[in-house]
Short mmCIF file of C-alpha atoms in Angstrom, two decimals:
data_model
loop_
_atom_site.label_atom_id
_atom_site.label_comp_id
_atom_site.label_asym_id
_atom_site.label_seq_id
_atom_site.Cartn_x
_atom_site.Cartn_y
_atom_site.Cartn_z
CA UNK A 1 121.14 -6.55 155.12
CA UNK A 2 122.81 -6.06 151.75
CA UNK A 3 123.37 -2.43 150.80
CA UNK A 4 122.15 -2.01 147.24
CA UNK A 5 122.73 1.11 145.16
CA UNK A 6 122.34 -0.33 141.66
CA UNK A 7 119.56 2.05 140.59
CA UNK A 8 121.57 5.10 141.59
CA UNK A 9 124.40 4.16 139.22
CA UNK A 10 122.22 2.97 136.33
CA UNK A 11 123.34 5.92 134.20
CA UNK A 12 126.82 7.45 134.07
CA UNK A 13 126.58 11.17 134.78
CA UNK A 14 128.60 14.01 136.27
CA UNK A 15 129.50 13.15 139.85
CA UNK A 16 127.62 9.88 139.62
CA UNK A 17 129.47 8.24 142.48
CA UNK A 18 129.58 11.40 144.59
CA UNK A 19 126.21 10.78 146.23
CA UNK A 20 127.41 7.39 147.42
CA UNK A 21 130.15 9.05 149.47
CA UNK A 22 127.56 10.38 151.95
CA UNK A 23 126.18 6.97 152.93
CA UNK A 24 127.01 5.53 156.33
CA UNK A 25 125.55 2.01 156.31
CA UNK A 26 127.96 -0.35 154.61
CA UNK A 27 130.46 2.47 154.07
CA UNK A 28 134.22 2.45 154.47
CA UNK A 29 133.83 5.16 157.13
CA UNK A 30 131.84 2.84 159.35
CA UNK A 31 134.41 0.08 158.91
CA UNK A 32 137.53 2.17 159.36
CA UNK A 33 136.83 5.12 161.66
CA UNK A 34 138.08 3.41 164.84
CA UNK A 35 141.42 2.43 163.30
CA UNK A 36 141.77 5.89 161.78
CA UNK A 37 141.17 7.55 165.15
CA UNK A 38 143.77 5.31 166.82
CA UNK A 39 146.34 6.10 164.11
CA UNK A 40 145.67 9.84 164.37
CA UNK A 41 145.92 9.71 168.17
CA UNK A 42 149.26 7.88 168.10
CA UNK A 43 150.61 10.28 165.47
CA UNK A 44 149.53 13.28 167.54
CA UNK A 45 151.08 11.83 170.70
CA UNK A 46 154.44 11.29 169.00
CA UNK A 47 154.30 14.77 167.49
CA UNK A 48 153.67 16.39 170.89
CA UNK A 49 156.45 14.37 172.49
CA UNK A 50 158.88 15.47 169.78
CA UNK A 51 157.87 19.11 169.87
CA UNK A 52 157.50 19.61 173.65
CA UNK A 53 159.39 16.99 175.64
CA UNK A 54 162.59 16.09 173.80
CA UNK A 55 165.88 17.91 174.26
CA UNK A 56 167.88 19.14 171.28
CA UNK A 57 170.12 16.08 171.33
CA UNK A 58 167.12 13.77 171.57
CA UNK A 59 165.48 15.60 168.68
CA UNK A 60 168.55 15.00 166.51
CA UNK A 61 168.43 11.29 167.34
CA UNK A 62 164.67 11.17 166.67
CA UNK A 63 165.22 12.88 163.32
CA UNK A 64 167.68 10.19 162.23
CA UNK A 65 165.29 7.45 163.31
CA UNK A 66 162.40 9.15 161.48
CA UNK A 67 164.41 9.46 158.28
CA UNK A 68 165.34 5.78 158.51
CA UNK A 69 161.67 4.81 159.01
CA UNK A 70 160.59 6.96 156.07
CA UNK A 71 163.11 5.25 153.78
CA UNK A 72 162.02 1.84 155.08
CA UNK A 73 158.45 2.30 153.86
CA UNK A 74 159.72 1.99 150.28
CA UNK A 75 160.93 -1.56 151.03
CA UNK A 76 157.45 -2.92 151.83
CA UNK A 77 155.63 -4.04 148.59
CA UNK A 78 152.28 -3.07 150.06
CA UNK A 79 150.36 -2.35 146.85
CA UNK A 80 151.34 -5.67 145.27
CA UNK A 81 150.68 -7.84 148.31
CA UNK A 82 147.43 -6.14 149.27
CA UNK A 83 146.09 -5.86 145.72
CA UNK A 84 146.64 -9.54 144.97
CA UNK A 85 145.08 -10.54 148.30
CA UNK A 86 141.94 -8.44 147.85
CA UNK A 87 141.50 -9.77 144.29
CA UNK A 88 141.64 -13.30 145.66
CA UNK A 89 139.12 -12.43 148.38
CA UNK A 90 136.65 -10.81 145.95
CA UNK A 91 136.76 -13.81 143.59
CA UNK A 92 136.18 -16.15 146.52
CA UNK A 93 133.33 -13.94 147.79
CA UNK A 94 131.42 -14.14 144.52
CA UNK A 95 132.12 -17.88 144.19
CA UNK A 96 130.59 -18.42 147.63
CA UNK A 97 127.45 -16.56 146.63
CA UNK A 98 127.22 -18.64 143.45
CA UNK A 99 127.43 -21.75 145.64
CA UNK A 100 124.29 -20.97 147.64
CA UNK A 101 121.75 -23.68 146.68
CA UNK A 102 118.65 -22.29 144.94
CA UNK A 103 115.73 -24.63 144.23
CA UNK A 104 114.49 -22.92 141.06
CA UNK A 105 115.63 -25.52 138.53
CA UNK A 106 114.81 -28.43 140.80
CA UNK A 107 111.30 -27.23 141.56
CA UNK A 108 110.51 -26.87 137.85
CA UNK A 109 111.67 -30.43 137.21
CA UNK A 110 109.61 -31.74 140.16
CA UNK A 111 106.52 -29.91 138.94
CA UNK A 112 106.88 -31.37 135.42
CA UNK A 113 107.90 -34.97 136.23
CA UNK A 114 106.08 -35.95 139.45
CA UNK A 115 102.46 -36.38 138.43
CA UNK A 116 99.15 -36.68 140.24
CA UNK A 117 96.47 -34.16 141.13
CA UNK A 118 95.31 -36.24 144.07
CA UNK A 119 96.49 -35.83 147.65
CA UNK A 120 99.24 -38.45 147.22
CA UNK A 121 100.73 -36.64 144.22
CA UNK A 122 100.58 -33.32 146.02
CA UNK A 123 102.22 -34.84 149.09
CA UNK A 124 105.02 -36.29 146.97
CA UNK A 125 105.86 -32.99 145.29
CA UNK A 126 105.72 -30.95 148.48
CA UNK A 127 107.80 -33.48 150.39
CA UNK A 128 110.47 -33.62 147.68
CA UNK A 129 110.85 -29.87 147.57
CA UNK A 130 110.78 -29.66 151.37
CA UNK A 131 113.65 -32.14 151.58
CA UNK A 132 115.66 -29.94 149.23
CA UNK A 133 114.98 -26.86 151.35
CA UNK A 134 115.79 -28.78 154.53
CA UNK A 135 119.20 -29.71 153.15
CA UNK A 136 119.89 -26.05 152.38
CA UNK A 137 118.83 -24.95 155.86
CA UNK A 138 121.07 -27.56 157.48
CA UNK A 139 124.12 -26.44 155.53
CA UNK A 140 123.39 -22.73 155.93
CA UNK A 141 123.02 -23.01 159.71
CA UNK A 142 126.46 -24.67 159.65
CA UNK A 143 128.14 -21.74 157.91
CA UNK A 144 125.98 -18.65 158.60
CA UNK A 145 125.74 -17.05 162.03
CA UNK A 146 122.45 -15.41 161.07
CA UNK A 147 120.81 -18.72 160.21
CA UNK A 148 122.22 -20.44 163.30
CA UNK A 149 120.73 -17.69 165.49
CA UNK A 150 117.39 -18.23 163.76
CA UNK A 151 117.52 -22.04 164.03
CA UNK A 152 119.80 -22.76 167.02
CA UNK A 153 118.37 -26.25 167.63
CA UNK A 154 116.59 -28.98 165.71
CA UNK A 155 113.42 -28.03 167.61
CA UNK A 156 113.42 -24.71 165.80
CA UNK A 157 113.77 -26.46 162.43
CA UNK A 158 110.84 -28.75 163.26
CA UNK A 159 108.72 -25.83 164.48
CA UNK A 160 109.50 -23.94 161.26
CA UNK A 161 108.03 -26.80 159.21
CA UNK A 162 111.18 -27.94 157.44
CA UNK A 163 111.16 -31.30 159.22
CA UNK A 164 108.56 -33.52 160.91
CA UNK A 165 109.05 -35.21 164.26
CA UNK A 166 109.33 -38.62 162.59
CA UNK A 167 111.97 -37.28 160.21
CA UNK A 168 113.85 -35.79 163.14
CA UNK A 169 113.94 -39.18 164.88
CA UNK A 170 115.27 -40.79 161.70
CA UNK A 171 117.80 -38.00 161.30
CA UNK A 172 119.08 -38.23 164.86
CA UNK A 173 119.22 -42.04 164.77
CA UNK A 174 121.89 -41.82 162.07
CA UNK A 175 125.18 -41.58 163.96
CA UNK A 176 127.99 -39.83 162.11
CA UNK A 177 130.99 -37.74 163.13
CA UNK A 178 130.42 -35.48 160.13
CA UNK A 179 127.87 -32.90 159.08
CA UNK A 180 124.61 -34.61 158.04
CA UNK A 181 123.25 -31.93 155.69
CA UNK A 182 123.22 -34.60 152.93
CA UNK A 183 120.65 -36.84 154.66
CA UNK A 184 117.55 -35.08 153.21
CA UNK A 185 119.09 -35.48 149.74
CA UNK A 186 119.24 -39.24 150.26
CA UNK A 187 115.62 -39.20 151.42
CA UNK A 188 114.84 -37.29 148.23
CA UNK A 189 116.45 -39.94 146.01
CA UNK A 190 114.67 -42.80 147.77
CA UNK A 191 111.33 -41.04 147.56
CA UNK A 192 111.88 -40.24 143.87
CA UNK A 193 112.66 -43.93 143.21
CA UNK A 194 109.49 -44.92 145.03
CA UNK A 195 107.49 -42.43 142.96
CA UNK A 196 108.93 -44.06 139.82
CA UNK A 197 107.84 -47.51 141.01
CA UNK A 198 104.37 -46.15 141.76
CA UNK A 199 104.11 -44.59 138.30
CA UNK A 200 104.11 -41.02 139.57
CA UNK A 201 107.32 -40.49 137.60
CA UNK A 202 106.39 -41.97 134.25
CA UNK A 203 109.72 -43.04 132.78
CA UNK A 204 113.38 -43.47 133.60
CA UNK A 205 114.37 -40.42 131.59
CA UNK A 206 112.24 -38.21 133.86
CA UNK A 207 113.73 -39.89 136.94
CA UNK A 208 117.24 -39.33 135.61
CA UNK A 209 116.48 -35.65 134.99
CA UNK A 210 115.08 -35.31 138.50
CA UNK A 211 118.11 -36.92 140.13
CA UNK A 212 120.56 -34.94 137.98
CA UNK A 213 119.02 -31.68 139.18
CA UNK A 214 119.15 -32.90 142.76
CA UNK A 215 122.84 -33.77 142.37
CA UNK A 216 123.55 -30.25 141.13
CA UNK A 217 121.69 -28.88 144.13
CA UNK A 218 123.53 -31.19 146.55
CA UNK A 219 126.87 -30.29 144.95
CA UNK A 220 126.27 -26.62 145.79
CA UNK A 221 125.53 -27.54 149.40
CA UNK A 222 128.77 -29.52 149.49
CA UNK A 223 130.75 -26.69 147.90
CA UNK A 224 129.37 -24.25 150.46
CA UNK A 225 130.48 -26.57 153.24
CA UNK A 226 134.00 -26.84 151.81
CA UNK A 227 134.30 -23.07 151.36
CA UNK A 228 133.55 -22.79 155.07
CA UNK A 229 136.00 -25.56 155.94
CA UNK A 230 138.94 -24.59 153.72
CA UNK A 231 139.89 -20.97 154.35
CA UNK A 232 142.47 -18.89 152.54
CA UNK A 233 145.78 -20.03 154.08
CA UNK A 234 146.30 -18.26 157.39
CA UNK A 235 149.90 -17.44 156.50
CA UNK A 236 148.76 -15.27 153.58
CA UNK A 237 146.30 -13.32 155.73
CA UNK A 238 149.01 -12.84 158.35
CA UNK A 239 151.54 -11.61 155.78
CA UNK A 240 149.11 -9.03 154.42
CA UNK A 241 148.08 -7.85 157.88
CA UNK A 242 151.69 -7.54 159.07
CA UNK A 243 152.62 -5.69 155.87
CA UNK A 244 149.88 -3.09 156.40
CA UNK A 245 150.48 -2.65 160.14
CA UNK A 246 154.27 -2.45 159.82
CA UNK A 247 153.99 0.05 156.96
CA UNK A 248 151.94 2.44 159.07
CA UNK A 249 154.06 1.80 162.14
CA UNK A 250 156.98 3.17 160.14
CA UNK A 251 154.76 6.02 158.93
CA UNK A 252 153.93 7.04 162.51
CA UNK A 253 157.59 7.96 163.01
CA UNK A 254 158.81 8.58 159.48
CA UNK A 255 156.09 11.06 158.49
CA UNK A 256 156.55 13.36 161.51
CA UNK A 257 157.54 17.02 161.05
CA UNK A 258 161.28 17.27 161.68
CA UNK A 259 163.51 20.19 162.44
CA UNK A 260 166.65 20.39 160.25
CA UNK A 261 169.76 18.70 161.60
CA UNK A 262 172.06 21.47 160.49
CA UNK A 263 171.55 25.00 161.88
CA UNK A 264 170.31 27.43 159.26
CA UNK A 265 169.07 24.70 156.90
CA UNK A 266 165.58 25.13 155.50
CA UNK A 267 162.97 22.87 157.03
CA UNK A 268 160.00 21.26 155.37
CA UNK A 269 156.55 22.80 155.66
CA UNK A 270 155.15 22.09 159.13
CA UNK A 271 151.81 20.39 158.51
CA UNK A 272 150.18 19.77 161.85
CA UNK A 273 147.67 17.48 160.11
CA UNK A 274 149.52 14.97 157.85
CA UNK A 275 146.80 14.86 155.22
CA UNK A 276 148.68 12.74 152.62
CA UNK A 277 149.59 10.16 155.27
CA UNK A 278 146.01 10.03 156.55
CA UNK A 279 144.74 9.54 153.01
CA UNK A 280 147.28 6.79 152.50
CA UNK A 281 146.08 5.12 155.69
CA UNK A 282 142.49 5.51 154.54
CA UNK A 283 143.21 3.81 151.20
CA UNK A 284 145.48 0.96 152.31
CA UNK A 285 143.83 0.17 155.64
CA UNK A 286 140.45 0.52 153.92
CA UNK A 287 141.58 -2.00 151.33
CA UNK A 288 142.45 -4.40 154.14
CA UNK A 289 139.04 -3.77 155.73
CA UNK A 290 137.34 -4.66 152.45
CA UNK A 291 139.10 -8.03 152.55
CA UNK A 292 138.18 -8.46 156.21
CA UNK A 293 134.50 -7.91 155.44
CA UNK A 294 134.36 -10.12 152.34
CA UNK A 295 136.48 -13.04 153.53
CA UNK A 296 133.42 -14.54 155.28
CA UNK A 297 130.17 -13.15 153.85
CA UNK A 298 128.01 -15.36 156.09
CA UNK A 299 128.34 -13.17 159.16
CA UNK A 300 126.33 -10.14 160.22
CA UNK A 301 128.14 -7.26 158.53
CA UNK A 302 126.13 -4.74 156.54
CA UNK A 303 127.09 -6.29 153.21
CA UNK A 304 126.99 -9.96 154.20
CA UNK A 305 124.58 -12.29 152.43
CA UNK A 306 120.94 -12.19 153.55
CA UNK A 307 120.75 -15.92 154.11
CA UNK A 308 117.53 -15.83 156.14
CA UNK A 309 115.74 -13.93 153.39
CA UNK A 310 117.00 -16.50 150.88
CA UNK A 311 115.60 -19.33 153.01
CA UNK A 312 112.20 -17.61 153.17
CA UNK A 313 112.16 -16.95 149.45
CA UNK A 314 113.29 -20.44 148.46
CA UNK A 315 110.68 -22.22 150.57
CA UNK A 316 107.84 -19.99 149.44
CA UNK A 317 108.48 -20.10 145.69
CA UNK A 318 109.35 -23.80 145.63
CA UNK A 319 106.14 -24.84 147.41
CA UNK A 320 104.15 -22.48 145.20
CA UNK A 321 105.61 -23.96 142.02
CA UNK A 322 104.97 -27.62 142.87
CA UNK A 323 101.57 -27.16 144.49
CA UNK A 324 99.41 -24.19 143.50
CA UNK A 325 101.00 -23.95 140.05
CA UNK A 326 100.94 -27.69 139.27
CA UNK A 327 99.02 -28.01 135.97
CA UNK A 328 97.36 -24.69 136.77
CA UNK A 329 97.76 -23.09 133.37
CA UNK A 330 96.10 -20.03 131.87
CA UNK A 331 94.02 -20.83 128.75
CA UNK A 332 95.93 -20.72 125.47
CA UNK A 333 95.01 -17.95 123.05
CA UNK A 334 96.30 -16.51 119.81
CA UNK A 335 98.98 -13.94 120.46
CA UNK A 336 98.73 -10.33 119.31
CA UNK A 337 100.97 -10.94 116.30
CA UNK A 338 99.20 -14.07 115.06
CA UNK A 339 98.36 -12.62 111.64
CA UNK A 340 101.46 -10.46 111.28
CA UNK A 341 104.66 -11.55 109.58
CA UNK A 342 106.86 -9.27 111.69
CA UNK A 343 106.35 -8.80 115.41
CA UNK A 344 107.23 -5.32 116.66
CA UNK A 345 106.28 -4.52 120.25
CA UNK A 346 105.32 -0.86 120.80
CA UNK A 347 107.62 1.76 122.30
CA UNK A 348 106.64 4.39 124.84
CA UNK A 349 107.33 8.07 124.25
CA UNK A 350 110.36 7.81 126.55
CA UNK A 351 111.93 5.13 124.32
CA UNK A 352 110.65 6.19 120.89
CA UNK A 353 114.07 7.57 119.87
CA UNK A 354 115.43 4.03 119.82
CA UNK A 355 113.29 3.20 116.79
CA UNK A 356 115.30 5.69 114.70
CA UNK A 357 118.50 3.69 115.12
CA UNK A 358 119.11 1.03 112.44
CA UNK A 359 119.61 -2.54 113.58
CA UNK A 360 123.21 -3.67 114.01
CA UNK A 361 124.10 -6.20 111.30
CA UNK A 362 127.81 -6.54 111.93
CA UNK A 363 130.81 -4.23 111.85
CA UNK A 364 131.75 -5.06 108.23
CA UNK A 365 128.36 -3.88 106.91
CA UNK A 366 129.55 -0.29 107.38
CA UNK A 367 132.71 -0.90 105.36
CA UNK A 368 133.22 1.40 102.35
#
């Protein structure tokens, strides 16, 4: 499930982010600790071989190789390549979330344009909104491993109430080599046209509004499908991965403690634990891990999208809005400020200080 810490960073204060460093779920430590252990083990192995097993002549040769590897790390533009790649991944990640179809606008239009308090009117509204949710479930089970595990077959979708047996027969009778998530949207349009002919939708303007909202909803389903189909070019991901791995392959040798080549020359400080190199690995390899986690947010990582929760929420609120809330209005009454020329809602003691601040009228009003 998504790891949320928004409340903890609501106010900027001393050490505000420090508390977040001690979290495990969704943390960089959980993502990276295996790679970090492997890197540290390889570094330690090379260090022991150099210190204990090599002869003096072999040590001199190793020193030259290590110096060459250390110079070579400057030739890899790691920050540029990795930074640009992660920026691309983050933008794509948010665009994918924005493409998840939500029925909120569509359900409001259905509730206001498809009329009838009788059983037929209720059936029309519930069926329309169910078709919209069915389309979303079909596309989400095509891109999300969580949803596919929840609805592995069409039997599970029927049992969950998104589709009837008759609708399933109609759905499966349509033979196509491509994903059929769009079929419920076509059913929606035909049913909306029938409701217009029956007078349940009272004019063409209302029908147009209804179909426009459906098209926006269907477009998000389509966009989600294409995000899943068209990945970031594999060559780019390979270049970034090779850049990171080759950089730290050079570091394994180039950052070793070395004895001076010339007798009597001063040697560098012997740090048994290469802390700067480990930190560099933590930052760069962690950056790559961020991209690895965000490149497909429809998996089962800690910070991947909670698609099953979205399905539950969308079905519940959409059925509630077109059924229980249809023309179920509270009585109108005069508001609290009916006889007042200026409405000023009260402040609590905790927010009373805000009333002392004058309203902002524009920067030039303070000009002298």
